[in-house]
């Protein structure tokens, strides 16, 4: 009796069948998995945003490149968990931000090593 938008119902019909795989389309299974994973990402993102006291959550990465279903599901999940108080945002060139984040982290680590007297390379 749950609506399709609720996570628990992603695989609900399978559990109630005598033979769960009978009549199952691969695309339906893929969609249910995508929704389940994306809802999970949305809940974890919401919890982290709550922990860090931010209302805007930026999603990046190639997983979202031309993946409107996941973008819509993430927006829905953030809106649902935050009761409309937080916002999911998606960047236009999302695939490059992982590399940018890795670069910035390496710069910070290098600076910390220098500050501690570790003498990081001058490259």
PDB file of C-alpha atoms in Angstrom:
ATOM      1  CA  UNK A   1       0.000   0.000   0.000  1.00  0.00           C
ATOM      2  CA  UNK A   2       2.993   2.403  -0.089  1.00  0.00           C
ATOM      3  CA  UNK A   3       3.361   4.899  -2.940  1.00  0.00           C
ATOM      4  CA  UNK A   4       6.187   4.283  -5.455  1.00  0.00           C
ATOM      5  CA  UNK A   5       8.028   7.358  -4.171  1.00  0.00           C
ATOM      6  CA  UNK A   6       8.777   5.700  -0.821  1.00  0.00           C
ATOM      7  CA  UNK A   7      12.088   3.824  -0.565  1.00  0.00           C
ATOM      8  CA  UNK A   8      10.579   0.756   1.110  1.00  0.00           C
ATOM      9  CA  UNK A   9       8.428   0.094  -1.938  1.00  0.00           C
ATOM     10  CA  UNK A  10      11.336  -0.045  -4.422  1.00  0.00           C
ATOM     11  CA  UNK A  11      11.407  -3.826  -4.158  1.00  0.00           C
ATOM     12  CA  UNK A  12       8.094  -4.340  -2.347  1.00  0.00           C
ATOM     13  CA  UNK A  13       6.363  -6.257  -5.125  1.00  0.00           C
ATOM     14  CA  UNK A  14       9.233  -8.724  -5.375  1.00  0.00           C
ATOM     15  CA  UNK A  15       8.913  -9.787  -1.746  1.00  0.00           C
ATOM     16  CA  UNK A  16       5.205 -10.547  -2.069  1.00  0.00           C
ATOM     17  CA  UNK A  17       5.603 -12.849  -5.120  1.00  0.00           C
ATOM     18  CA  UNK A  18       5.872 -16.620  -4.975  1.00  0.00           C
ATOM     19  CA  UNK A  19       8.594 -16.448  -7.668  1.00  0.00           C
ATOM     20  CA  UNK A  20      10.153 -12.965  -7.411  1.00  0.00           C
ATOM     21  CA  UNK A  21      12.048 -13.201 -10.722  1.00  0.00           C
ATOM     22  CA  UNK A  22       9.011 -14.274 -12.767  1.00  0.00           C
ATOM     23  CA  UNK A  23       7.981 -11.522 -15.180  1.00  0.00           C
ATOM     24  CA  UNK A  24      10.641  -9.170 -13.883  1.00  0.00           C
ATOM     25  CA  UNK A  25      12.021  -6.807 -16.504  1.00  0.00           C
ATOM     26  CA  UNK A  26      15.691  -5.945 -16.215  1.00  0.00           C
ATOM     27  CA  UNK A  27      14.946  -2.245 -16.740  1.00  0.00           C
ATOM     28  CA  UNK A  28      12.485  -2.270 -13.802  1.00  0.00           C
ATOM     29  CA  UNK A  29      15.107  -3.846 -11.572  1.00  0.00           C
ATOM     30  CA  UNK A  30      17.735  -1.333 -12.738  1.00  0.00           C
ATOM     31  CA  UNK A  31      15.371   1.578 -12.056  1.00  0.00           C
ATOM     32  CA  UNK A  32      14.513   0.285  -8.579  1.00  0.00           C
ATOM     33  CA  UNK A  33      18.212  -0.137  -7.769  1.00  0.00           C
ATOM     34  CA  UNK A  34      18.992   3.346  -9.087  1.00  0.00           C
ATOM     35  CA  UNK A  35      16.238   4.855  -6.949  1.00  0.00           C
ATOM     36  CA  UNK A  36      17.330   2.903  -3.876  1.00  0.00           C
ATOM     37  CA  UNK A  37      20.989   3.944  -4.208  1.00  0.00           C
ATOM     38  CA  UNK A  38      20.115   7.556  -5.040  1.00  0.00           C
ATOM     39  CA  UNK A  39      17.730   7.826  -2.078  1.00  0.00           C
ATOM     40  CA  UNK A  40      20.478   6.467   0.159  1.00  0.00           C
ATOM     41  CA  UNK A  41      22.944   9.058  -1.168  1.00  0.00           C
ATOM     42  CA  UNK A  42      20.320  11.741  -0.579  1.00  0.00           C
ATOM     43  CA  UNK A  43      19.757  10.675   3.023  1.00  0.00           C
ATOM     44  CA  UNK A  44      23.488  10.565   3.789  1.00  0.00           C
ATOM     45  CA  UNK A  45      23.939  13.977   2.142  1.00  0.00           C
ATOM     46  CA  UNK A  46      21.061  15.370   4.195  1.00  0.00           C
ATOM     47  CA  UNK A  47      22.553  14.010   7.435  1.00  0.00           C
ATOM     48  CA  UNK A  48      25.960  15.522   6.611  1.00  0.00           C
ATOM     49  CA  UNK A  49      24.381  18.861   5.734  1.00  0.00           C
ATOM     50  CA  UNK A  50      22.534  18.793   9.026  1.00  0.00           C
ATOM     51  CA  UNK A  51      25.749  17.948  10.876  1.00  0.00           C
ATOM     52  CA  UNK A  52      27.591  20.851   9.199  1.00  0.00           C
ATOM     53  CA  UNK A  53      24.625  23.217   9.486  1.00  0.00           C
ATOM     54  CA  UNK A  54      24.240  24.026   5.793  1.00  0.00           C
ATOM     55  CA  UNK A  55      21.067  24.379   3.762  1.00  0.00           C
ATOM     56  CA  UNK A  56      22.564  23.949   0.290  1.00  0.00           C
ATOM     57  CA  UNK A  57      23.890  20.580  -0.829  1.00  0.00           C
ATOM     58  CA  UNK A  58      26.006  20.510  -3.980  1.00  0.00           C
ATOM     59  CA  UNK A  59      26.142  17.238  -5.896  1.00  0.00           C
ATOM     60  CA  UNK A  60      28.976  16.630  -8.349  1.00  0.00           C
ATOM     61  CA  UNK A  61      30.510  13.728 -10.254  1.00  0.00           C
ATOM     62  CA  UNK A  62      30.094  11.833 -13.482  1.00  0.00           C
ATOM     63  CA  UNK A  63      27.356   9.676 -11.935  1.00  0.00           C
ATOM     64  CA  UNK A  64      25.053  12.665 -12.412  1.00  0.00           C
ATOM     65  CA  UNK A  65      26.203  13.563 -15.935  1.00  0.00           C
ATOM     66  CA  UNK A  66      23.055  13.352 -18.102  1.00  0.00           C
ATOM     67  CA  UNK A  67      21.351  11.398 -15.291  1.00  0.00           C
ATOM     68  CA  UNK A  68      18.165  13.380 -14.784  1.00  0.00           C
ATOM     69  CA  UNK A  69      16.461  10.524 -12.914  1.00  0.00           C
ATOM     70  CA  UNK A  70      19.107  10.623 -10.183  1.00  0.00           C
ATOM     71  CA  UNK A  71      19.101  14.415 -10.069  1.00  0.00           C
ATOM     72  CA  UNK A  72      15.324  14.422  -9.641  1.00  0.00           C
ATOM     73  CA  UNK A  73      15.488  11.676  -7.011  1.00  0.00           C
ATOM     74  CA  UNK A  74      18.247  13.481  -5.073  1.00  0.00           C
ATOM     75  CA  UNK A  75      16.222  16.695  -5.125  1.00  0.00           C
ATOM     76  CA  UNK A  76      13.176  14.782  -3.924  1.00  0.00           C
ATOM     77  CA  UNK A  77      15.157  13.017  -1.163  1.00  0.00           C
ATOM     78  CA  UNK A  78      16.718  16.242   0.137  1.00  0.00           C
ATOM     79  CA  UNK A  79      13.359  17.994   0.088  1.00  0.00           C
ATOM     80  CA  UNK A  80      11.704  15.017   1.825  1.00  0.00           C
ATOM     81  CA  UNK A  81      14.283  14.485   4.584  1.00  0.00           C
ATOM     82  CA  UNK A  82      14.716  18.205   5.291  1.00  0.00           C
ATOM     83  CA  UNK A  83      10.990  18.933   5.046  1.00  0.00           C
ATOM     84  CA  UNK A  84      11.743  21.548   2.401  1.00  0.00           C
ATOM     85  CA  UNK A  85      14.418  23.375   4.427  1.00  0.00           C
ATOM     86  CA  UNK A  86      17.420  22.257   2.340  1.00  0.00           C
ATOM     87  CA  UNK A  87      18.166  22.418  -1.348  1.00  0.00           C
ATOM     88  CA  UNK A  88      19.935  19.997  -3.693  1.00  0.00           C
ATOM     89  CA  UNK A  89      22.060  21.810  -6.287  1.00  0.00           C
ATOM     90  CA  UNK A  90      23.762  20.372  -9.363  1.00  0.00           C
ATOM     91  CA  UNK A  91      26.713  21.945 -11.150  1.00  0.00           C
ATOM     92  CA  UNK A  92      27.011  22.186 -14.905  1.00  0.00           C
ATOM     93  CA  UNK A  93      30.492  20.691 -15.301  1.00  0.00           C
ATOM     94  CA  UNK A  94      30.141  18.167 -12.514  1.00  0.00           C
ATOM     95  CA  UNK A  95      32.684  15.667 -13.815  1.00  0.00           C
ATOM     96  CA  UNK A  96      35.692  17.870 -13.073  1.00  0.00           C
ATOM     97  CA  UNK A  97      34.992  18.626  -9.428  1.00  0.00           C
ATOM     98  CA  UNK A  98      36.369  15.329  -8.119  1.00  0.00           C
ATOM     99  CA  UNK A  99      39.737  16.170  -9.655  1.00  0.00           C
ATOM    100  CA  UNK A 100      39.535  19.724  -8.319  1.00  0.00           C
ATOM    101  CA  UNK A 101      38.737  18.417  -4.831  1.00  0.00           C
ATOM    102  CA  UNK A 102      41.675  15.996  -4.958  1.00  0.00           C
ATOM    103  CA  UNK A 103      43.965  18.845  -6.037  1.00  0.00           C
ATOM    104  CA  UNK A 104      42.784  21.163  -3.254  1.00  0.00           C
ATOM    105  CA  UNK A 105      43.151  18.395  -0.670  1.00  0.00           C
ATOM    106  CA  UNK A 106      46.707  17.681  -1.807  1.00  0.00           C
ATOM    107  CA  UNK A 107      47.532  21.398  -1.540  1.00  0.00           C
ATOM    108  CA  UNK A 108      46.145  21.513   1.993  1.00  0.00           C
ATOM    109  CA  UNK A 109      48.076  18.395   3.001  1.00  0.00           C
ATOM    110  CA  UNK A 110      51.263  19.819   1.508  1.00  0.00           C
ATOM    111  CA  UNK A 111      50.781  23.074   3.432  1.00  0.00           C
ATOM    112  CA  UNK A 112      50.164  21.161   6.672  1.00  0.00           C
ATOM    113  CA  UNK A 113      53.362  19.176   6.150  1.00  0.00           C
ATOM    114  CA  UNK A 114      55.331  22.379   5.602  1.00  0.00           C
ATOM    115  CA  UNK A 115      53.761  23.996   8.686  1.00  0.00           C
ATOM    116  CA  UNK A 116      54.747  20.962  10.770  1.00  0.00           C
ATOM    117  CA  UNK A 117      58.305  21.152   9.486  1.00  0.00           C
ATOM    118  CA  UNK A 118      57.911  18.074   7.324  1.00  0.00           C
ATOM    119  CA  UNK A 119      59.448  19.855   4.346  1.00  0.00           C
ATOM    120  CA  UNK A 120      57.208  18.858   1.449  1.00  0.00           C
ATOM    121  CA  UNK A 121      58.735  18.951  -2.026  1.00  0.00           C
ATOM    122  CA  UNK A 122      58.847  22.295  -3.789  1.00  0.00           C
ATOM    123  CA  UNK A 123      57.294  20.914  -7.011  1.00  0.00           C
TER     124      UNK A 123
END
